[in-house]
Amino acid sequence: MTRLAQTLGLTEFQTEILDTVRTFVDREIIPNAQELEHSDTYPQAIVDRMREMGLFGLMIPEEYGGLGESLLTYALCVEELARGWMSVSGVINTHFIVAYMIRQHGTEAQKQHFLPRMATGEVRGAFSMSEPELGSDVAAIRTKAKRDDEGNYVVNGQKMWLTNGGSSTLVAALVKTDEGADQAHRNLTTFLVEKPAGFGEVAPGLIIPGKIDKMGYKGIDTTELVFDNYRISADSILGGTPGKGFFQMMDGVEVGRVNVSARACGVAIRAFELAARYAQQRSTFGKPIAQHQAISFSLAEMATKVEAAHLMMVNAARLKDSGERNDVAAGMAKYLTSEYCSEVTQASFRIHGGYGYSKEYEIERLMREAPFLLIGEGTSEIQKTIISKGVMRSYSL
């Protein structure tokens, strides 16, 4: 039997990691996901097991206590986790974006200070770029950090859509600084904000309001972040030099887009699994509905979309690992996988018929999760803009 979403050319160690994660998903995530999701409960026991398995250190270099694995390995693990429950993959997503940014752009002191504790999950990362009125116009950031007489900074403003905002202990926050640059993108700086986990005023001038109530993507905390005369040391600037935040964040976003692509693949795989199983169990007119041409054609279309999405995601991850520019590949992967995920999930929902509308069936949850992937790390329209500009560079007259 042909199994979907297989990846050629993996090392023995990569295969072992994926087998371990797949078993973990089947035994510990899928059986508990429905109850945790419907009650909007943080999956603490699952997160603790992920720490024990070393997943928080997957991409962190061995010299800092991690496993030193590639973005491809990470993306394939995310695909498996999202197949079980998308929210679980979200627990490590922003964590790894922050770890990657520190690895790539941090000073050696910052790497030594954060990465070993991030590898164990003792320090948990969150990523903060968006604001309430910002959308995708990053240059319009209003949160401002002003240098004081001692050379440090006072930050004021409001950030939005922090995944793991309450449970994290480290936030990479993009804010505006006045560096005298004539380009708006060069007035942005990334600060590494250390904080306690929790809600309310977690530090003087640093407020994490309560969780945002969402249609899906439950269990995980999504919050705002408010700076009210929050004082932070200049040593907390990622890389030590202000004005480089936009480029650091865009590098991290490329990793994030591969991650969202992997999550879309995982949700689509699970939607197909559920449809294939139900179509063989449910009978009408004397035979399983999988044998009716309308259903069999739908399953064929779903399987093809799952396979195509997986290949696009793997290509984007491998390109990033190679050190080549992958903004177009990541944009293409994020666009295609999220759209196909939505289509496959809806097709699975249709195959389930009336039962798909019941909370007793898993497809109901996937129907609420898939829309998030259409907007996370940039909407499909933003991806099309990136793709068009990138492709036309090679075809300019």
mmCIF file with all atom_site columns, C-alpha atoms in Angstrom, residues 3-181:
data_model
loop_
_atom_site.group_PDB
_atom_site.id
_atom_site.type_symbol
_atom_site.label_atom_id
_atom_site.label_alt_id
_atom_site.label_comp_id
_atom_site.label_asym_id
_atom_site.label_entity_id
_atom_site.label_seq_id
_atom_site.pdbx_PDB_ins_code
_atom_site.Cartn_x
_atom_site.Cartn_y
_atom_site.Cartn_z
_atom_site.occupancy
_atom_site.B_iso_or_equiv
_atom_site.pdbx_formal_charge
_atom_site.auth_seq_id
_atom_site.auth_comp_id
_atom_site.auth_asym_id
_atom_site.auth_atom_id
_atom_site.pdbx_PDB_model_num
ATOM 1   C CA . ARG A 1 3   ? 1.572   5.652  2.200  1.00 0.00 ? 3   ARG A CA 1
ATOM 2   C CA . LEU A 1 4   ? 1.333   9.381  1.729  1.00 0.00 ? 4   LEU A CA 1
ATOM 3   C CA . ALA A 1 5   ? 3.872   12.045 2.669  1.00 0.00 ? 5   ALA A CA 1
ATOM 4   C CA . GLN A 1 6   ? 6.980   9.865  2.732  1.00 0.00 ? 6   GLN A CA 1
ATOM 5   C CA . THR A 1 7   ? 10.360  11.639 2.587  1.00 0.00 ? 7   THR A CA 1
ATOM 6   C CA . LEU A 1 8   ? 13.293  10.174 0.684  1.00 0.00 ? 8   LEU A CA 1
ATOM 7   C CA . GLY A 1 9   ? 16.924  10.512 1.676  1.00 0.00 ? 9   GLY A CA 1
ATOM 8   C CA . LEU A 1 10  ? 16.572  10.703 5.443  1.00 0.00 ? 10  LEU A CA 1
ATOM 9   C CA . THR A 1 11  ? 19.383  9.577  7.708  1.00 0.00 ? 11  THR A CA 1
ATOM 10  C CA . GLU A 1 12  ? 18.919  6.706  10.125 1.00 0.00 ? 12  GLU A CA 1
ATOM 11  C CA . PHE A 1 13  ? 18.863  9.180  13.020 1.00 0.00 ? 13  PHE A CA 1
ATOM 12  C CA . GLN A 1 14  ? 16.165  11.295 11.334 1.00 0.00 ? 14  GLN A CA 1
ATOM 13  C CA . THR A 1 15  ? 14.083  8.178  10.745 1.00 0.00 ? 15  THR A CA 1
ATOM 14  C CA . GLU A 1 16  ? 14.429  7.160  14.395 1.00 0.00 ? 16  GLU A CA 1
ATOM 15  C CA . ILE A 1 17  ? 13.352  10.607 15.601 1.00 0.00 ? 17  ILE A CA 1
ATOM 16  C CA . LEU A 1 18  ? 10.295  10.602 13.338 1.00 0.00 ? 18  LEU A CA 1
ATOM 17  C CA . ASP A 1 19  ? 9.315   7.075  14.367 1.00 0.00 ? 19  ASP A CA 1
ATOM 18  C CA . THR A 1 20  ? 9.544   8.121  18.023 1.00 0.00 ? 20  THR A CA 1
ATOM 19  C CA . VAL A 1 21  ? 7.451   11.258 17.460 1.00 0.00 ? 21  VAL A CA 1
ATOM 20  C CA . ARG A 1 22  ? 4.864   9.345  15.403 1.00 0.00 ? 22  ARG A CA 1
ATOM 21  C CA . THR A 1 23  ? 4.464   6.760  18.159 1.00 0.00 ? 23  THR A CA 1
ATOM 22  C CA . PHE A 1 24  ? 4.168   9.547  20.744 1.00 0.00 ? 24  PHE A CA 1
ATOM 23  C CA . VAL A 1 25  ? 1.449   11.218 18.658 1.00 0.00 ? 25  VAL A CA 1
ATOM 24  C CA . ASP A 1 26  ? -0.532  8.006  18.204 1.00 0.00 ? 26  ASP A CA 1
ATOM 25  C CA . ARG A 1 27  ? -0.344  6.959  21.857 1.00 0.00 ? 27  ARG A CA 1
ATOM 26  C CA . GLU A 1 28  ? -0.412  10.216 23.820 1.00 0.00 ? 28  GLU A CA 1
ATOM 27  C CA . ILE A 1 29  ? -1.707  13.084 21.683 1.00 0.00 ? 29  ILE A CA 1
ATOM 28  C CA . ILE A 1 30  ? -4.515  11.758 19.473 1.00 0.00 ? 30  ILE A CA 1
ATOM 29  C CA . PRO A 1 31  ? -6.325  9.954  22.343 1.00 0.00 ? 31  PRO A CA 1
ATOM 30  C CA . ASN A 1 32  ? -6.332  13.158 24.451 1.00 0.00 ? 32  ASN A CA 1
ATOM 31  C CA . ALA A 1 33  ? -6.592  15.947 21.902 1.00 0.00 ? 33  ALA A CA 1
ATOM 32  C CA . GLN A 1 34  ? -10.380 16.121 21.687 1.00 0.00 ? 34  GLN A CA 1
ATOM 33  C CA . GLU A 1 35  ? -10.970 16.533 25.414 1.00 0.00 ? 35  GLU A CA 1
ATOM 34  C CA . LEU A 1 36  ? -8.141  19.028 25.864 1.00 0.00 ? 36  LEU A CA 1
ATOM 35  C CA . GLU A 1 37  ? -9.165  21.067 22.822 1.00 0.00 ? 37  GLU A CA 1
ATOM 36  C CA . HIS A 1 38  ? -12.851 21.260 23.693 1.00 0.00 ? 38  HIS A CA 1
ATOM 37  C CA . SER A 1 39  ? -12.050 22.369 27.245 1.00 0.00 ? 39  SER A CA 1
ATOM 38  C CA . ASP A 1 40  ? -9.319  24.778 26.022 1.00 0.00 ? 40  ASP A CA 1
ATOM 39  C CA . THR A 1 41  ? -6.874  23.161 28.457 1.00 0.00 ? 41  THR A CA 1
ATOM 40  C CA . TYR A 1 42  ? -3.133  23.674 28.180 1.00 0.00 ? 42  TYR A CA 1
ATOM 41  C CA . PRO A 1 43  ? -1.529  20.251 27.427 1.00 0.00 ? 43  PRO A CA 1
ATOM 42  C CA . GLN A 1 44  ? 0.984   20.344 30.268 1.00 0.00 ? 44  GLN A CA 1
ATOM 43  C CA . ALA A 1 45  ? 1.535   16.576 30.458 1.00 0.00 ? 45  ALA A CA 1
ATOM 44  C CA . ILE A 1 46  ? 2.170   16.413 26.710 1.00 0.00 ? 46  ILE A CA 1
ATOM 45  C CA . VAL A 1 47  ? 4.566   19.377 26.884 1.00 0.00 ? 47  VAL A CA 1
ATOM 46  C CA . ASP A 1 48  ? 6.463   17.707 29.743 1.00 0.00 ? 48  ASP A CA 1
ATOM 47  C CA . ARG A 1 49  ? 6.891   14.573 27.621 1.00 0.00 ? 49  ARG A CA 1
ATOM 48  C CA . MET A 1 50  ? 8.129   16.700 24.718 1.00 0.00 ? 50  MET A CA 1
ATOM 49  C CA . ARG A 1 51  ? 10.770  18.153 27.022 1.00 0.00 ? 51  ARG A CA 1
ATOM 50  C CA . GLU A 1 52  ? 11.817  14.656 28.097 1.00 0.00 ? 52  GLU A CA 1
ATOM 51  C CA . MET A 1 53  ? 12.105  13.626 24.444 1.00 0.00 ? 53  MET A CA 1
ATOM 52  C CA . GLY A 1 54  ? 14.438  16.557 23.719 1.00 0.00 ? 54  GLY A CA 1
ATOM 53  C CA . LEU A 1 55  ? 12.127  18.169 21.161 1.00 0.00 ? 55  LEU A CA 1
ATOM 54  C CA . PHE A 1 56  ? 12.741  21.681 22.517 1.00 0.00 ? 56  PHE A CA 1
ATOM 55  C CA . GLY A 1 57  ? 16.412  21.323 21.588 1.00 0.00 ? 57  GLY A CA 1
ATOM 56  C CA . LEU A 1 58  ? 15.889  19.750 18.190 1.00 0.00 ? 58  LEU A CA 1
ATOM 57  C CA . MET A 1 59  ? 17.490  22.526 16.096 1.00 0.00 ? 59  MET A CA 1
ATOM 58  C CA . ILE A 1 60  ? 19.779  23.977 18.766 1.00 0.00 ? 60  ILE A CA 1
ATOM 59  C CA . PRO A 1 61  ? 23.468  23.155 18.102 1.00 0.00 ? 61  PRO A CA 1
ATOM 60  C CA . GLU A 1 62  ? 25.033  20.351 20.120 1.00 0.00 ? 62  GLU A CA 1
ATOM 61  C CA . GLU A 1 63  ? 27.597  22.747 21.609 1.00 0.00 ? 63  GLU A CA 1
ATOM 62  C CA . TYR A 1 64  ? 24.683  24.469 23.368 1.00 0.00 ? 64  TYR A CA 1
ATOM 63  C CA . GLY A 1 65  ? 23.028  21.261 24.556 1.00 0.00 ? 65  GLY A CA 1
ATOM 64  C CA . GLY A 1 66  ? 20.674  20.595 21.639 1.00 0.00 ? 66  GLY A CA 1
ATOM 65  C CA . LEU A 1 67  ? 20.429  17.828 19.060 1.00 0.00 ? 67  LEU A CA 1
ATOM 66  C CA . GLY A 1 68  ? 21.800  19.994 16.237 1.00 0.00 ? 68  GLY A CA 1
ATOM 67  C CA . GLU A 1 69  ? 19.265  18.741 13.705 1.00 0.00 ? 69  GLU A CA 1
ATOM 68  C CA . SER A 1 70  ? 18.172  20.423 10.477 1.00 0.00 ? 70  SER A CA 1
ATOM 69  C CA . LEU A 1 71  ? 15.108  22.497 9.687  1.00 0.00 ? 71  LEU A CA 1
ATOM 70  C CA . LEU A 1 72  ? 13.890  19.526 7.631  1.00 0.00 ? 72  LEU A CA 1
ATOM 71  C CA . THR A 1 73  ? 13.971  17.238 10.678 1.00 0.00 ? 73  THR A CA 1
ATOM 72  C CA . TYR A 1 74  ? 12.154  19.861 12.720 1.00 0.00 ? 74  TYR A CA 1
ATOM 73  C CA . ALA A 1 75  ? 9.526   20.399 9.992  1.00 0.00 ? 75  ALA A CA 1
ATOM 74  C CA . LEU A 1 76  ? 8.857   16.671 9.671  1.00 0.00 ? 76  LEU A CA 1
ATOM 75  C CA . CYS A 1 77  ? 8.430   16.415 13.455 1.00 0.00 ? 77  CYS A CA 1
ATOM 76  C CA . VAL A 1 78  ? 6.024   19.383 13.354 1.00 0.00 ? 78  VAL A CA 1
ATOM 77  C CA . GLU A 1 79  ? 4.072   17.627 10.601 1.00 0.00 ? 79  GLU A CA 1
ATOM 78  C CA . GLU A 1 80  ? 3.660   14.588 12.858 1.00 0.00 ? 80  GLU A CA 1
ATOM 79  C CA . LEU A 1 81  ? 2.711   16.677 15.897 1.00 0.00 ? 81  LEU A CA 1
ATOM 80  C CA . ALA A 1 82  ? 0.129   18.673 13.928 1.00 0.00 ? 82  ALA A CA 1
ATOM 81  C CA . ARG A 1 83  ? -1.309  15.427 12.637 1.00 0.00 ? 83  ARG A CA 1
ATOM 82  C CA . GLY A 1 84  ? -2.116  14.679 16.267 1.00 0.00 ? 84  GLY A CA 1
ATOM 83  C CA . TRP A 1 85  ? -3.168  18.171 17.378 1.00 0.00 ? 85  TRP A CA 1
ATOM 84  C CA . MET A 1 86  ? -2.085  21.425 15.767 1.00 0.00 ? 86  MET A CA 1
ATOM 85  C CA . SER A 1 87  ? -1.888  23.265 19.090 1.00 0.00 ? 87  SER A CA 1
ATOM 86  C CA . VAL A 1 88  ? 0.886   20.965 20.306 1.00 0.00 ? 88  VAL A CA 1
ATOM 87  C CA . SER A 1 89  ? 3.037   21.891 17.324 1.00 0.00 ? 89  SER A CA 1
ATOM 88  C CA . GLY A 1 90  ? 2.378   25.542 18.195 1.00 0.00 ? 90  GLY A CA 1
ATOM 89  C CA . VAL A 1 91  ? 4.025   25.047 21.587 1.00 0.00 ? 91  VAL A CA 1
ATOM 90  C CA . ILE A 1 92  ? 7.413   24.595 19.930 1.00 0.00 ? 92  ILE A CA 1
ATOM 91  C CA . ASN A 1 93  ? 6.929   26.791 16.855 1.00 0.00 ? 93  ASN A CA 1
ATOM 92  C CA . THR A 1 94  ? 7.644   30.232 18.285 1.00 0.00 ? 94  THR A CA 1
ATOM 93  C CA . HIS A 1 95  ? 10.187  28.656 20.648 1.00 0.00 ? 95  HIS A CA 1
ATOM 94  C CA . PHE A 1 96  ? 12.221  27.514 17.666 1.00 0.00 ? 96  PHE A CA 1
ATOM 95  C CA . ILE A 1 97  ? 11.872  30.748 15.744 1.00 0.00 ? 97  ILE A CA 1
ATOM 96  C CA . VAL A 1 98  ? 13.414  32.562 18.721 1.00 0.00 ? 98  VAL A CA 1
ATOM 97  C CA . ALA A 1 99  ? 16.111  29.903 19.209 1.00 0.00 ? 99  ALA A CA 1
ATOM 98  C CA . TYR A 1 100 ? 16.944  30.067 15.500 1.00 0.00 ? 100 TYR A CA 1
ATOM 99  C CA . MET A 1 101 ? 17.195  33.870 15.580 1.00 0.00 ? 101 MET A CA 1
ATOM 100 C CA . ILE A 1 102 ? 19.527  33.741 18.584 1.00 0.00 ? 102 ILE A CA 1
ATOM 101 C CA . ARG A 1 103 ? 21.595  31.024 16.915 1.00 0.00 ? 103 ARG A CA 1
ATOM 102 C CA . GLN A 1 104 ? 21.906  33.005 13.686 1.00 0.00 ? 104 GLN A CA 1
ATOM 103 C CA . HIS A 1 105 ? 22.072  36.588 14.926 1.00 0.00 ? 105 HIS A CA 1
ATOM 104 C CA . GLY A 1 106 ? 22.786  36.609 18.661 1.00 0.00 ? 106 GLY A CA 1
ATOM 105 C CA . THR A 1 107 ? 26.038  37.563 20.339 1.00 0.00 ? 107 THR A CA 1
ATOM 106 C CA . GLU A 1 108 ? 28.070  34.724 21.799 1.00 0.00 ? 108 GLU A CA 1
ATOM 107 C CA . ALA A 1 109 ? 27.034  35.869 25.284 1.00 0.00 ? 109 ALA A CA 1
ATOM 108 C CA . GLN A 1 110 ? 23.361  35.679 24.267 1.00 0.00 ? 110 GLN A CA 1
ATOM 109 C CA . LYS A 1 111 ? 23.846  32.204 22.804 1.00 0.00 ? 111 LYS A CA 1
ATOM 110 C CA . GLN A 1 112 ? 25.551  30.987 25.970 1.00 0.00 ? 112 GLN A CA 1
ATOM 111 C CA . HIS A 1 113 ? 22.900  32.587 28.170 1.00 0.00 ? 113 HIS A CA 1
ATOM 112 C CA . PHE A 1 114 ? 19.776  31.353 26.364 1.00 0.00 ? 114 PHE A CA 1
ATOM 113 C CA . LEU A 1 115 ? 20.363  28.356 24.109 1.00 0.00 ? 115 LEU A CA 1
ATOM 114 C CA . PRO A 1 116 ? 21.339  25.687 26.681 1.00 0.00 ? 116 PRO A CA 1
ATOM 115 C CA . ARG A 1 117 ? 18.216  26.465 28.729 1.00 0.00 ? 117 ARG A CA 1
ATOM 116 C CA . MET A 1 118 ? 16.067  26.651 25.608 1.00 0.00 ? 118 MET A CA 1
ATOM 117 C CA . ALA A 1 119 ? 17.346  23.220 24.575 1.00 0.00 ? 119 ALA A CA 1
ATOM 118 C CA . THR A 1 120 ? 15.915  21.680 27.752 1.00 0.00 ? 120 THR A CA 1
ATOM 119 C CA . GLY A 1 121 ? 12.683  23.687 27.611 1.00 0.00 ? 121 GLY A CA 1
ATOM 120 C CA . GLU A 1 122 ? 13.555  25.515 30.831 1.00 0.00 ? 122 GLU A CA 1
ATOM 121 C CA . VAL A 1 123 ? 13.370  28.760 28.841 1.00 0.00 ? 123 VAL A CA 1
ATOM 122 C CA . ARG A 1 124 ? 10.446  28.896 26.427 1.00 0.00 ? 124 ARG A CA 1
ATOM 123 C CA . GLY A 1 125 ? 10.389  31.356 23.546 1.00 0.00 ? 125 GLY A CA 1
ATOM 124 C CA . ALA A 1 126 ? 7.649   33.532 22.034 1.00 0.00 ? 126 ALA A CA 1
ATOM 125 C CA . PHE A 1 127 ? 7.816   35.689 18.920 1.00 0.00 ? 127 PHE A CA 1
ATOM 126 C CA . SER A 1 128 ? 6.274   39.185 18.813 1.00 0.00 ? 128 SER A CA 1
ATOM 127 C CA . MET A 1 129 ? 6.053   41.221 15.642 1.00 0.00 ? 129 MET A CA 1
ATOM 128 C CA . SER A 1 130 ? 2.364   42.015 15.050 1.00 0.00 ? 130 SER A CA 1
ATOM 129 C CA . GLU A 1 131 ? 0.352   44.847 16.589 1.00 0.00 ? 131 GLU A CA 1
ATOM 130 C CA . PRO A 1 132 ? -3.421  45.525 16.816 1.00 0.00 ? 132 PRO A CA 1
ATOM 131 C CA . GLU A 1 133 ? -3.507  47.812 13.746 1.00 0.00 ? 133 GLU A CA 1
ATOM 132 C CA . LEU A 1 134 ? -0.434  46.512 11.968 1.00 0.00 ? 134 LEU A CA 1
ATOM 133 C CA . GLY A 1 135 ? -1.404  43.559 9.778  1.00 0.00 ? 135 GLY A CA 1
ATOM 134 C CA . SER A 1 136 ? 1.476   42.754 7.424  1.00 0.00 ? 136 SER A CA 1
ATOM 135 C CA . ASP A 1 137 ? 2.828   46.312 7.264  1.00 0.00 ? 137 ASP A CA 1
ATOM 136 C CA . VAL A 1 138 ? 5.817   45.724 9.524  1.00 0.00 ? 138 VAL A CA 1
ATOM 137 C CA . ALA A 1 139 ? 7.309   49.136 8.820  1.00 0.00 ? 139 ALA A CA 1
ATOM 138 C CA . ALA A 1 140 ? 4.244   50.700 10.496 1.00 0.00 ? 140 ALA A CA 1
ATOM 139 C CA . ILE A 1 141 ? 5.156   49.349 13.948 1.00 0.00 ? 141 ILE A CA 1
ATOM 140 C CA . ARG A 1 142 ? 4.236   51.862 16.654 1.00 0.00 ? 142 ARG A CA 1
ATOM 141 C CA . THR A 1 143 ? 5.708   50.264 19.765 1.00 0.00 ? 143 THR A CA 1
ATOM 142 C CA . LYS A 1 144 ? 8.685   52.470 20.529 1.00 0.00 ? 144 LYS A CA 1
ATOM 143 C CA . ALA A 1 145 ? 11.884  52.047 22.518 1.00 0.00 ? 145 ALA A CA 1
ATOM 144 C CA . LYS A 1 146 ? 13.628  55.289 23.518 1.00 0.00 ? 146 LYS A CA 1
ATOM 145 C CA . ARG A 1 147 ? 17.182  55.383 24.771 1.00 0.00 ? 147 ARG A CA 1
ATOM 146 C CA . ASP A 1 148 ? 17.579  56.845 28.254 1.00 0.00 ? 148 ASP A CA 1
ATOM 147 C CA . ASP A 1 149 ? 20.483  58.816 29.709 1.00 0.00 ? 149 ASP A CA 1
ATOM 148 C CA . GLU A 1 150 ? 22.232  55.593 30.767 1.00 0.00 ? 150 GLU A CA 1
ATOM 149 C CA . GLY A 1 151 ? 22.170  54.088 27.281 1.00 0.00 ? 151 GLY A CA 1
ATOM 150 C CA . ASN A 1 152 ? 19.369  51.623 28.000 1.00 0.00 ? 152 ASN A CA 1
ATOM 151 C CA . TYR A 1 153 ? 15.792  51.739 26.703 1.00 0.00 ? 153 TYR A CA 1
ATOM 152 C CA . VAL A 1 154 ? 12.249  52.543 27.832 1.00 0.00 ? 154 VAL A CA 1
ATOM 153 C CA . VAL A 1 155 ? 9.588   50.722 25.803 1.00 0.00 ? 155 VAL A CA 1
ATOM 154 C CA . ASN A 1 156 ? 5.949   51.718 25.298 1.00 0.00 ? 156 ASN A CA 1
ATOM 155 C CA . GLY A 1 157 ? 3.310   50.149 23.068 1.00 0.00 ? 157 GLY A CA 1
ATOM 156 C CA . GLN A 1 158 ? 1.082   47.154 22.469 1.00 0.00 ? 158 GLN A CA 1
ATOM 157 C CA . LYS A 1 159 ? 1.921   43.919 20.647 1.00 0.00 ? 159 LYS A CA 1
ATOM 158 C CA . MET A 1 160 ? -0.628  41.358 19.435 1.00 0.00 ? 160 MET A CA 1
ATOM 159 C CA . TRP A 1 161 ? -1.051  37.647 18.650 1.00 0.00 ? 161 TRP A CA 1
ATOM 160 C CA . LEU A 1 162 ? 1.709   36.204 20.833 1.00 0.00 ? 162 LEU A CA 1
ATOM 161 C CA . THR A 1 163 ? 1.521   32.430 20.655 1.00 0.00 ? 163 THR A CA 1
ATOM 162 C CA . ASN A 1 164 ? 2.714   31.116 24.049 1.00 0.00 ? 164 ASN A CA 1
ATOM 163 C CA . GLY A 1 165 ? 2.477   34.662 25.369 1.00 0.00 ? 165 GLY A CA 1
ATOM 164 C CA . GLY A 1 166 ? 1.591   33.537 28.889 1.00 0.00 ? 166 GLY A CA 1
ATOM 165 C CA . SER A 1 167 ? 3.588   30.311 29.113 1.00 0.00 ? 167 SER A CA 1
ATOM 166 C CA . SER A 1 168 ? 6.807   31.683 27.593 1.00 0.00 ? 168 SER A CA 1
ATOM 167 C CA . THR A 1 169 ? 9.701   33.124 29.573 1.00 0.00 ? 169 THR A CA 1
ATOM 168 C CA . LEU A 1 170 ? 11.506  34.823 26.681 1.00 0.00 ? 170 LEU A CA 1
ATOM 169 C CA . VAL A 1 171 ? 9.954   37.043 23.998 1.00 0.00 ? 171 VAL A CA 1
ATOM 170 C CA . ALA A 1 172 ? 11.734  38.256 20.869 1.00 0.00 ? 172 ALA A CA 1
ATOM 171 C CA . ALA A 1 173 ? 9.899   41.557 20.336 1.00 0.00 ? 173 ALA A CA 1
ATOM 172 C CA . LEU A 1 174 ? 10.290  43.831 17.320 1.00 0.00 ? 174 LEU A CA 1
ATOM 173 C CA . VAL A 1 175 ? 9.965   47.526 18.217 1.00 0.00 ? 175 VAL A CA 1
ATOM 174 C CA . LYS A 1 176 ? 10.811  50.877 16.665 1.00 0.00 ? 176 LYS A CA 1
ATOM 175 C CA . THR A 1 177 ? 14.006  52.661 17.696 1.00 0.00 ? 177 THR A CA 1
ATOM 176 C CA . ASP A 1 178 ? 15.320  56.018 16.518 1.00 0.00 ? 178 ASP A CA 1
ATOM 177 C CA . GLU A 1 179 ? 18.626  55.201 14.901 1.00 0.00 ? 179 GLU A CA 1
ATOM 178 C CA . GLY A 1 180 ? 18.499  58.059 12.416 1.00 0.00 ? 180 GLY A CA 1
ATOM 179 C CA . ALA A 1 181 ? 18.187  55.746 9.430  1.00 0.00 ? 181 ALA A CA 1
#
